[in-house]
PDB file of C-alpha atoms in Angstrom:
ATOM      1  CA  UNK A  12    -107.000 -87.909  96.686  1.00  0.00           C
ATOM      2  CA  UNK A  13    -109.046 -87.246  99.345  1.00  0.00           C
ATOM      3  CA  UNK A  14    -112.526 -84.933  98.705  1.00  0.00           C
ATOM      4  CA  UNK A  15    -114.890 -83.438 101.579  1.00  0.00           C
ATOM      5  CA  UNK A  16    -117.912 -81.427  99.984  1.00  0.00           C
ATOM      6  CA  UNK A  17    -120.136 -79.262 102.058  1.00  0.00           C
ATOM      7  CA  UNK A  18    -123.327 -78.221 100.298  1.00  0.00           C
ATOM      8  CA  UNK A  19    -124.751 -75.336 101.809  1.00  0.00           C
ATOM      9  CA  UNK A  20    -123.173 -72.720 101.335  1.00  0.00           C
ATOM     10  CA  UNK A  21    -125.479 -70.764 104.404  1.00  0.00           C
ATOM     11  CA  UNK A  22    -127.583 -71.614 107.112  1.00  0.00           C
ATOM     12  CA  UNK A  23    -129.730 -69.673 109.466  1.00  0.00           C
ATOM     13  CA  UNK A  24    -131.288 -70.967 112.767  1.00  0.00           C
ATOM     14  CA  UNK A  25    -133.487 -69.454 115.360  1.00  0.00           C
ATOM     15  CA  UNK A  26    -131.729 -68.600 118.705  1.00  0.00           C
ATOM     16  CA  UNK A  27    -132.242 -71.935 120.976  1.00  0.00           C
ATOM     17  CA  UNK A  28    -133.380 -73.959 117.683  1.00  0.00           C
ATOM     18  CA  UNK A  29    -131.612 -77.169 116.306  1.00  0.00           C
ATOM     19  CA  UNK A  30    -129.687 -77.592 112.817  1.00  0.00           C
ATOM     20  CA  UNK A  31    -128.096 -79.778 111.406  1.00  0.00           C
ATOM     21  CA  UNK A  32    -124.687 -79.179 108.670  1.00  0.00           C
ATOM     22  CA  UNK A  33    -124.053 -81.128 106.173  1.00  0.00           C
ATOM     23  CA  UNK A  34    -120.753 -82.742 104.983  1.00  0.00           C
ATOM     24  CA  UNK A  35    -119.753 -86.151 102.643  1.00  0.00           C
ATOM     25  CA  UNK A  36    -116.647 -87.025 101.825  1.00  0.00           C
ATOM     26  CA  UNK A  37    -114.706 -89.661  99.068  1.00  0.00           C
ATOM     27  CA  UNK A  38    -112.179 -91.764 100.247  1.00  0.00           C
ATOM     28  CA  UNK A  39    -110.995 -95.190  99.301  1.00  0.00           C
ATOM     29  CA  UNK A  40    -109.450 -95.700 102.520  1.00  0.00           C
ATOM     30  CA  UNK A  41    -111.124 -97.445 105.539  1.00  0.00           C
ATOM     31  CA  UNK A  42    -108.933 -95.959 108.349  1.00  0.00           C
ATOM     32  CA  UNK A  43    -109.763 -92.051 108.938  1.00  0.00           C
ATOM     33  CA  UNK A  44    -110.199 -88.891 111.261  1.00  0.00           C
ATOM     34  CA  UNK A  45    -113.149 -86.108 110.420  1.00  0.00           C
ATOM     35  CA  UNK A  46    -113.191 -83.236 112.389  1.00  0.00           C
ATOM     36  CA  UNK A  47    -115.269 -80.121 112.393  1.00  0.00           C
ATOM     37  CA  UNK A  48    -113.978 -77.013 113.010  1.00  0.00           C
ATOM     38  CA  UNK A  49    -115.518 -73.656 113.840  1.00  0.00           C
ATOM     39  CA  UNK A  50    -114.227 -70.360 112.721  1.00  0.00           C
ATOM     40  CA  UNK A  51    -115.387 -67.189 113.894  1.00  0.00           C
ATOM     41  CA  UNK A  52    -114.787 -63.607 112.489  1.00  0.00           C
ATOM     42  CA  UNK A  53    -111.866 -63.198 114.788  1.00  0.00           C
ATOM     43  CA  UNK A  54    -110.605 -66.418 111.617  1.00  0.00           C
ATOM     44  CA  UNK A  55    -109.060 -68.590 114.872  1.00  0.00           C
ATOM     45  CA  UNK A  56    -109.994 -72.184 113.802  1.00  0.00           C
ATOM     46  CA  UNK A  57    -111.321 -73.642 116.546  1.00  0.00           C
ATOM     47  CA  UNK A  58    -111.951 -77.547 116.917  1.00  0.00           C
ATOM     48  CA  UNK A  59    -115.841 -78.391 117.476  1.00  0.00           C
ATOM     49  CA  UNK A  60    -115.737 -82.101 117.510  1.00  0.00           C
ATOM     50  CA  UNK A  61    -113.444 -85.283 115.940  1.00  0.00           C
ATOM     51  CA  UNK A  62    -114.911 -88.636 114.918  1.00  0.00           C
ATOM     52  CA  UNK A  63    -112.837 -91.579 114.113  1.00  0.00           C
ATOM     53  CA  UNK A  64    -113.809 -93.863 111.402  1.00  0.00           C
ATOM     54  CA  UNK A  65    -113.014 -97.264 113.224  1.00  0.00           C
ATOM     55  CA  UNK A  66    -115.731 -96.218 115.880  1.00  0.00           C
ATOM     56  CA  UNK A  67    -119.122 -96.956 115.136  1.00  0.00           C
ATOM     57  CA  UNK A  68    -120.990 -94.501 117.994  1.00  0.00           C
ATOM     58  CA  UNK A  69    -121.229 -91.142 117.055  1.00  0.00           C
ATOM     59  CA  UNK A  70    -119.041 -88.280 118.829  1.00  0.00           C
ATOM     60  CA  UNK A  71    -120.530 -85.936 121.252  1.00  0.00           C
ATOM     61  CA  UNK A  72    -119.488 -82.582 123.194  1.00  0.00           C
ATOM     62  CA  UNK A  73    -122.065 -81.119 124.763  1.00  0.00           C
ATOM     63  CA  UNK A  74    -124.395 -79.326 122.641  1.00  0.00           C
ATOM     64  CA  UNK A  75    -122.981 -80.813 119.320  1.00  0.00           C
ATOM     65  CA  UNK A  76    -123.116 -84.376 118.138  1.00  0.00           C
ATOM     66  CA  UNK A  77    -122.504 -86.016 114.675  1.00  0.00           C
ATOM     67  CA  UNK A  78    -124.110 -88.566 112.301  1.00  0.00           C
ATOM     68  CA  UNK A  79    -121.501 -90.450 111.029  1.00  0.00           C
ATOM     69  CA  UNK A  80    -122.492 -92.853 108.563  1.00  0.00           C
ATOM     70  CA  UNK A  81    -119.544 -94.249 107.258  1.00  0.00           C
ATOM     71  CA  UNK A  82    -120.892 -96.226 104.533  1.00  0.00           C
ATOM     72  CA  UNK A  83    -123.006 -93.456 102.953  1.00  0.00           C
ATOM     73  CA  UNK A  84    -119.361 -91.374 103.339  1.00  0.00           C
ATOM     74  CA  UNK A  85    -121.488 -88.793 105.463  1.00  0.00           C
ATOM     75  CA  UNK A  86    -120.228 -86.767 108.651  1.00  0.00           C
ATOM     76  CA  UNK A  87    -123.329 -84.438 109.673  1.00  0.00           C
ATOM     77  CA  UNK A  88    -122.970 -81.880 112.225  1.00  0.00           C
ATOM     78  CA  UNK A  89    -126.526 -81.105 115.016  1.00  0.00           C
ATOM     79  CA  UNK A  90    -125.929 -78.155 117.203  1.00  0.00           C
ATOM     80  CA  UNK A  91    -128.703 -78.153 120.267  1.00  0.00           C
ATOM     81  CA  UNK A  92    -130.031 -75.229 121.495  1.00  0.00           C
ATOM     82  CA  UNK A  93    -128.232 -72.937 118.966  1.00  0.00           C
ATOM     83  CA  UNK A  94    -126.325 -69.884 120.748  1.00  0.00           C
ATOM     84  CA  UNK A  95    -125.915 -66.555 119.615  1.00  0.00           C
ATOM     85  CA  UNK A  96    -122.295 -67.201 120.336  1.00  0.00           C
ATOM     86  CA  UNK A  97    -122.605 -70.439 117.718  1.00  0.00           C
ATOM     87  CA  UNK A  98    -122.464 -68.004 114.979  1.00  0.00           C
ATOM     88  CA  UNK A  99    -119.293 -68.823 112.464  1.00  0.00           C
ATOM     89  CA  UNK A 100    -118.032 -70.254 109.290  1.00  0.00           C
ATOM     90  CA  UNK A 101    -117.850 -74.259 109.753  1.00  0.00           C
ATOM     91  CA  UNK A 102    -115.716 -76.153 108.451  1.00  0.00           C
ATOM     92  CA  UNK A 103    -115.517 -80.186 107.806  1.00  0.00           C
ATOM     93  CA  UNK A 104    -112.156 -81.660 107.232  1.00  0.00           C
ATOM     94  CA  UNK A 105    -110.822 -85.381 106.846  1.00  0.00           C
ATOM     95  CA  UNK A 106    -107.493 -86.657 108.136  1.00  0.00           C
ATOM     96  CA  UNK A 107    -105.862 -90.190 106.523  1.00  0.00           C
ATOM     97  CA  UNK A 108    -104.788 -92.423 109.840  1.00  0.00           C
ATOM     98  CA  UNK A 109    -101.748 -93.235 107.266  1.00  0.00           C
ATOM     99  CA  UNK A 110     -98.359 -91.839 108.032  1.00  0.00           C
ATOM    100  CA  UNK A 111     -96.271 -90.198 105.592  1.00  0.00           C
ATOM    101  CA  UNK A 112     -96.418 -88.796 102.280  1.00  0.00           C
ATOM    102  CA  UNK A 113     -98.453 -86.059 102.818  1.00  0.00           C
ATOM    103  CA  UNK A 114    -101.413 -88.550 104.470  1.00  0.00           C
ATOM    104  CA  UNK A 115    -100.691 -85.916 107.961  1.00  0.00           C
ATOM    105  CA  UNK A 116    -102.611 -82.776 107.013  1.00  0.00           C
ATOM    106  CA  UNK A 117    -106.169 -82.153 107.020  1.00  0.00           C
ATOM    107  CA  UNK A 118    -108.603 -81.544 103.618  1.00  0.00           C
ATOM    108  CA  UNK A 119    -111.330 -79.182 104.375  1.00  0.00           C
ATOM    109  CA  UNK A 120    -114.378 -78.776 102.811  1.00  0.00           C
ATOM    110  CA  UNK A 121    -115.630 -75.111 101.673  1.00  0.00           C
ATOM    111  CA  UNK A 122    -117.544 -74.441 104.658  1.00  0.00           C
ATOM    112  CA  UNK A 123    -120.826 -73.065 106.364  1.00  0.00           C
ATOM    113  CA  UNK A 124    -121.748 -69.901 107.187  1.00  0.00           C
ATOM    114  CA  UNK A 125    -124.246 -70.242 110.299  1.00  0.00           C
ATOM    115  CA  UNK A 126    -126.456 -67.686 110.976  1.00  0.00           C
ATOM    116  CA  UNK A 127    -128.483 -67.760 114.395  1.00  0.00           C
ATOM    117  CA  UNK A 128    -131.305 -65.349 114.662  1.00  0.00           C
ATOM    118  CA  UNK A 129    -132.115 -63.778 118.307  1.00  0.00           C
TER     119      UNK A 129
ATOM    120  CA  UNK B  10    -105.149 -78.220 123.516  1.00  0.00           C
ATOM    121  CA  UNK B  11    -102.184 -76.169 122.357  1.00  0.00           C
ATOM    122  CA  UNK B  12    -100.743 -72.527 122.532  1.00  0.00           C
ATOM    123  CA  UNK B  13     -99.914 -71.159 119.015  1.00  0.00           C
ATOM    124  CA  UNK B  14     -98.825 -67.856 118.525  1.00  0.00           C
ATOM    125  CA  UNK B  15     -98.125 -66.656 115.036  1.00  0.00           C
ATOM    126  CA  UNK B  16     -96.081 -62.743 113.745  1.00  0.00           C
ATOM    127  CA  UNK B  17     -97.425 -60.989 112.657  1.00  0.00           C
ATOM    128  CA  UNK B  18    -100.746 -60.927 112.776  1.00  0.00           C
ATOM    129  CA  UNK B  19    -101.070 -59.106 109.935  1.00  0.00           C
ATOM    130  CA  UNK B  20     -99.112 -56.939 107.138  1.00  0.00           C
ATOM    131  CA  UNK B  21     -99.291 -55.276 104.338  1.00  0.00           C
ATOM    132  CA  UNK B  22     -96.431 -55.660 101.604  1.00  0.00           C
ATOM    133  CA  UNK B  23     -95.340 -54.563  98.525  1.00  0.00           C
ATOM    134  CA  UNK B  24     -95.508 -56.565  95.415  1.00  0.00           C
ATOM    135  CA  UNK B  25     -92.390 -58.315  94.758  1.00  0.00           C
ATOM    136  CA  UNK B  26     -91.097 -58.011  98.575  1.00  0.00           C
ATOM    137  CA  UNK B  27     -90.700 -61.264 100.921  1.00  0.00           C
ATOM    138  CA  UNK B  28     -92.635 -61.559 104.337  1.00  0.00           C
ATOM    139  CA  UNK B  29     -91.647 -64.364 106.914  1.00  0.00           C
ATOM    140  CA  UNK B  30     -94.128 -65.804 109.814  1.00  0.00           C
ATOM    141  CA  UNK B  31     -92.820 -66.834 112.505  1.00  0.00           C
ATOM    142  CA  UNK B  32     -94.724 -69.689 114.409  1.00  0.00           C
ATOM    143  CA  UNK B  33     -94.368 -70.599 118.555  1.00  0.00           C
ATOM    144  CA  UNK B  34     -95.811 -73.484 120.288  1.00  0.00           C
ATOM    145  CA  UNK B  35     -95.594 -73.761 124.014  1.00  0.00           C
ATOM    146  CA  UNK B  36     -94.412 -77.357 123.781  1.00  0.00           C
ATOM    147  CA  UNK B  37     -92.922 -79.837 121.404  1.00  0.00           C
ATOM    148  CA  UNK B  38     -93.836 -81.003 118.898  1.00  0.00           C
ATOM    149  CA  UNK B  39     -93.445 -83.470 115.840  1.00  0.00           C
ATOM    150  CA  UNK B  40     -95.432 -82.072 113.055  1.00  0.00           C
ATOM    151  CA  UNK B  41     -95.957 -78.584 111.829  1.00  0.00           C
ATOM    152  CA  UNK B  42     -97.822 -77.514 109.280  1.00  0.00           C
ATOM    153  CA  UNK B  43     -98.991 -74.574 107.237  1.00  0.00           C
ATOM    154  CA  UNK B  44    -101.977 -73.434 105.602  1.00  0.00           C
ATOM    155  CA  UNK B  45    -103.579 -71.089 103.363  1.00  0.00           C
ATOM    156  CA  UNK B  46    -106.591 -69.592 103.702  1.00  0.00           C
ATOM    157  CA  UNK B  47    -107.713 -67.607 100.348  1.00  0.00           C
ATOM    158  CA  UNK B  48    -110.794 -64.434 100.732  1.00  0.00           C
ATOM    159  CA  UNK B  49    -113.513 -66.553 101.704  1.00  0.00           C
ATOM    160  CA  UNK B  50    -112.128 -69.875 100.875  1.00  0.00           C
ATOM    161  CA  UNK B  51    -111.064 -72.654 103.090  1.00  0.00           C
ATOM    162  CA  UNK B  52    -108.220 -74.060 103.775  1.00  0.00           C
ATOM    163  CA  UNK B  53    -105.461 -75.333 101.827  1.00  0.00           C
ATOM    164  CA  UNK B  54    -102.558 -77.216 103.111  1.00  0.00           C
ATOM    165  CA  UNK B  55     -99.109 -75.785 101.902  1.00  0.00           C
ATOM    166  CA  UNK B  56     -96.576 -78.128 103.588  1.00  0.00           C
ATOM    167  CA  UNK B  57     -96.002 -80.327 106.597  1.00  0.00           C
ATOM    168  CA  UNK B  58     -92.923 -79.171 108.352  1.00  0.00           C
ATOM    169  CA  UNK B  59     -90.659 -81.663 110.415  1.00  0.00           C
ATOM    170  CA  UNK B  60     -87.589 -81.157 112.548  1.00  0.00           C
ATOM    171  CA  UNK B  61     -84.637 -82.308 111.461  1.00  0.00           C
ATOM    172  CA  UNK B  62     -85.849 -83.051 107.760  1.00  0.00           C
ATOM    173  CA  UNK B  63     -86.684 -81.020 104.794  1.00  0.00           C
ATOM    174  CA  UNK B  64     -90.065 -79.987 104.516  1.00  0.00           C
ATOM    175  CA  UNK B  65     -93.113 -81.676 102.223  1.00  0.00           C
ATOM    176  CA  UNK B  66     -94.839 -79.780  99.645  1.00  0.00           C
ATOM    177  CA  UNK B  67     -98.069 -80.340  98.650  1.00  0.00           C
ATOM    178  CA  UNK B  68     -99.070 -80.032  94.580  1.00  0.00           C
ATOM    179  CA  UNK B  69     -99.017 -76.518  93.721  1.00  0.00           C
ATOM    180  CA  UNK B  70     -97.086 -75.446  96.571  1.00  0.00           C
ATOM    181  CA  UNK B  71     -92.749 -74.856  95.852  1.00  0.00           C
ATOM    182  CA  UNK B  72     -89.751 -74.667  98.151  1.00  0.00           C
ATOM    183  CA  UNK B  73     -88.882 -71.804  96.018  1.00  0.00           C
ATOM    184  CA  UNK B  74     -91.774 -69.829  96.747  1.00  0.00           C
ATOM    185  CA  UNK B  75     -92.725 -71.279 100.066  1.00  0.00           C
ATOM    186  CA  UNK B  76     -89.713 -71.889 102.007  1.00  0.00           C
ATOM    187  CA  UNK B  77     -90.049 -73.161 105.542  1.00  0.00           C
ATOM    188  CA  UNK B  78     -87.448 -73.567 108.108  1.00  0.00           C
ATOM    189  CA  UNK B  79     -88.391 -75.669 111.666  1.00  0.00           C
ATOM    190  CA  UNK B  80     -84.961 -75.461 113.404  1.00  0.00           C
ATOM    191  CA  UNK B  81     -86.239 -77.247 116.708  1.00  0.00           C
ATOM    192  CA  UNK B  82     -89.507 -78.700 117.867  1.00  0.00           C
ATOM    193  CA  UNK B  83     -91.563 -76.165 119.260  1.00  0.00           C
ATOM    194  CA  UNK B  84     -90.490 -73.020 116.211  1.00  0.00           C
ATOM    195  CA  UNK B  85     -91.072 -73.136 112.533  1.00  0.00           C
ATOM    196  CA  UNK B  86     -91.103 -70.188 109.911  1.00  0.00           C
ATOM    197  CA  UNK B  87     -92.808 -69.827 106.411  1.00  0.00           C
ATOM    198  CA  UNK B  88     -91.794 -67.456 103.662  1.00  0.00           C
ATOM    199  CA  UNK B  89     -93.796 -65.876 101.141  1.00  0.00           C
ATOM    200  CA  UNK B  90     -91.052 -65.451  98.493  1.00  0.00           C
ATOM    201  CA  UNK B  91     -91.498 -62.693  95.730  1.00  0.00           C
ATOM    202  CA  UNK B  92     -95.171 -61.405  96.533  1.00  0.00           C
ATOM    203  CA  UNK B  93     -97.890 -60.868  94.259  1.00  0.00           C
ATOM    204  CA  UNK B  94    -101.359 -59.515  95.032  1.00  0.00           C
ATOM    205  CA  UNK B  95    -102.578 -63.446  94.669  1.00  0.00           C
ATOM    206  CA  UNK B  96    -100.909 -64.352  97.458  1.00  0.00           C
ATOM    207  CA  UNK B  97    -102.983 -62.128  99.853  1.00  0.00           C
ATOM    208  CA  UNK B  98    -104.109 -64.286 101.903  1.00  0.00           C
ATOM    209  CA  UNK B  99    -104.296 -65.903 105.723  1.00  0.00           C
ATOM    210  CA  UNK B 100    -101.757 -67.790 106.495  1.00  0.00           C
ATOM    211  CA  UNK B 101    -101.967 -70.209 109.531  1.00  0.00           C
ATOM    212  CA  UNK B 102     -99.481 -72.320 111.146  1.00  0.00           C
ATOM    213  CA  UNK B 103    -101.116 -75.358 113.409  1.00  0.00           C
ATOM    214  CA  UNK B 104     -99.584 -78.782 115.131  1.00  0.00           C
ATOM    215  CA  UNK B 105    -100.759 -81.904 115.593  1.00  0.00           C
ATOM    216  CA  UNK B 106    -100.803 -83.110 119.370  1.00  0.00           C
ATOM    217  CA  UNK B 107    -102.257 -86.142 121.368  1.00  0.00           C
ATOM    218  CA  UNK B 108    -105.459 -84.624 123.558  1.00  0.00           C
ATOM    219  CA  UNK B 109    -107.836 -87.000 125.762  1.00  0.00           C
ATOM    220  CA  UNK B 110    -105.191 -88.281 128.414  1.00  0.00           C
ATOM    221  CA  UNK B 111    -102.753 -89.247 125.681  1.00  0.00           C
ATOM    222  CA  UNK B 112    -105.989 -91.410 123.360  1.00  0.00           C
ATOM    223  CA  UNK B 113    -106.459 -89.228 120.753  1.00  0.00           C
ATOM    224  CA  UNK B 114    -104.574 -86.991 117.962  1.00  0.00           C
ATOM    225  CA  UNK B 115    -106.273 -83.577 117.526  1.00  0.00           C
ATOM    226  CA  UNK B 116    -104.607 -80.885 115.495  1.00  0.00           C
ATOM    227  CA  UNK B 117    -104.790 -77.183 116.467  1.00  0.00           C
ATOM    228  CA  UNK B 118    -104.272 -74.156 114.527  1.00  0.00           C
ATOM    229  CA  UNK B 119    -102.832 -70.804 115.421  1.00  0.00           C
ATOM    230  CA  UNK B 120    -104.576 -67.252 115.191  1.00  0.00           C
ATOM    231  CA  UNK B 121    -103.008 -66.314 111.564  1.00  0.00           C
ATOM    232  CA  UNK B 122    -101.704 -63.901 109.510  1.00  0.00           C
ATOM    233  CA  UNK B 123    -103.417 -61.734 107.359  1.00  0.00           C
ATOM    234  CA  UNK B 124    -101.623 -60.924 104.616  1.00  0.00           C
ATOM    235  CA  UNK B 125    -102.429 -58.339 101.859  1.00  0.00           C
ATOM    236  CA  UNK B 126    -100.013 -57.442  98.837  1.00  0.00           C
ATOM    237  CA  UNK B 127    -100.120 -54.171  96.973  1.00  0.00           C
TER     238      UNK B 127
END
């Protein structure tokens, strides 16, 4: 079974600052989705950004980007020029590109808590 | 992206009652699923619901407790059978659906339930 660990538990960034979220992942497969997801406190899960593993360059929307290094089994989040409106739990999840028996749902890691100071 | 709407948004039940959400999308399609989210946990898959076919259970997760109809394509329901405080909980219904121009496979989630049993 699939595993996606996210090691800080909090982070805190200046208002217009950069950070960076962790997440790895363990999978024995070579053909995968990751996806980051952003939750604020009204809990609607909101999608921030999807990498598939086949592609080598790195997903972008706007102010957020990823690292994805797929041999290292890492899937970092940057957010640019951090908003007060950034502020959320976020959470990492991995998709198998397998059909079928049970492969279609997402695993999530435990999540983020950003902080952004004004 | 998708329009999910989930009832109720939230309720409060008795232990040993049975609650049913109801789950809309405003178009077809394939796969539904349902999650859990636990008091400051992350998200757990409960079961991938398909029309037309009985519904997959993840480990931990039984048809007995859980039971999910999806009588058409864009409607599903989930049943939390024979309540206990340990089931409080968000529960939150999402769909997979091609975004990008028809390229890529994204999966949305719907605003949730909050659920709390007495």
């Amino acid at each position: 079974a699939q595993t996606v660990t996210q090691s800080q538990p909090e982070m805190s960034v200046q208002e217009a600052e950069t950070v960076t979220l962790s997440c790895t992942y363990d999978t024995s497969e070579s053909d995968y989705y990751l996806f980051w997801y952003k939750q604020p406190p009204s809990r609607q899960m909101i999608l921030v950004i999807r990498q598939e593993a086949y592609k080598q360059q790195n997903a972008t929307e706007n102010r957020f980007s990823v690292n994805f290094q797929k041999a290292a089994k890492s899937f970092s989040l940057k957010i640019s020029d951090s908003q007060l409106g950034d502020a959320a739990m976020y959470f990492c999840a991995y998709r198998s590109a397998e059909a079928g028996g049970g492969a279609d749902g997402l695993t999530f890691g435990k999540g983020t808590h950003l902080i952004i100071q004004p | 992206s998708a329009v999910i709407s989930q009832k109720p948004s939230r309720d409060i039940c008795q232990r040993g009652t049975s609650l049913t959400i109801q789950c809309q999308v405003d178009s077809q399609v394939t796969m539904m699923f349902w999650y859990r989210q636990q008091p400051g946990q992350s998200l757990t898959l409960i079961a991938t619901a398909n029309q037309g076919s009985e519904a997959t259970y993840e480990s931990g997760f039984v048809i007995d407790k859980f039971p999910i109809s999806r009588p058409n394509l864009t409607f599903s329901t989930l049943t939390v059978s024979n309540m206990s405080p340990e089931d409080s909980s968000i529960y939150l219904c999402s769909v997979r659906r091609l975004a990008g121009g028809g390229t890529t496979d994204t999966q949305y989630f719907g605003p949730g339930t909050r659920l709390t049993v007495l």
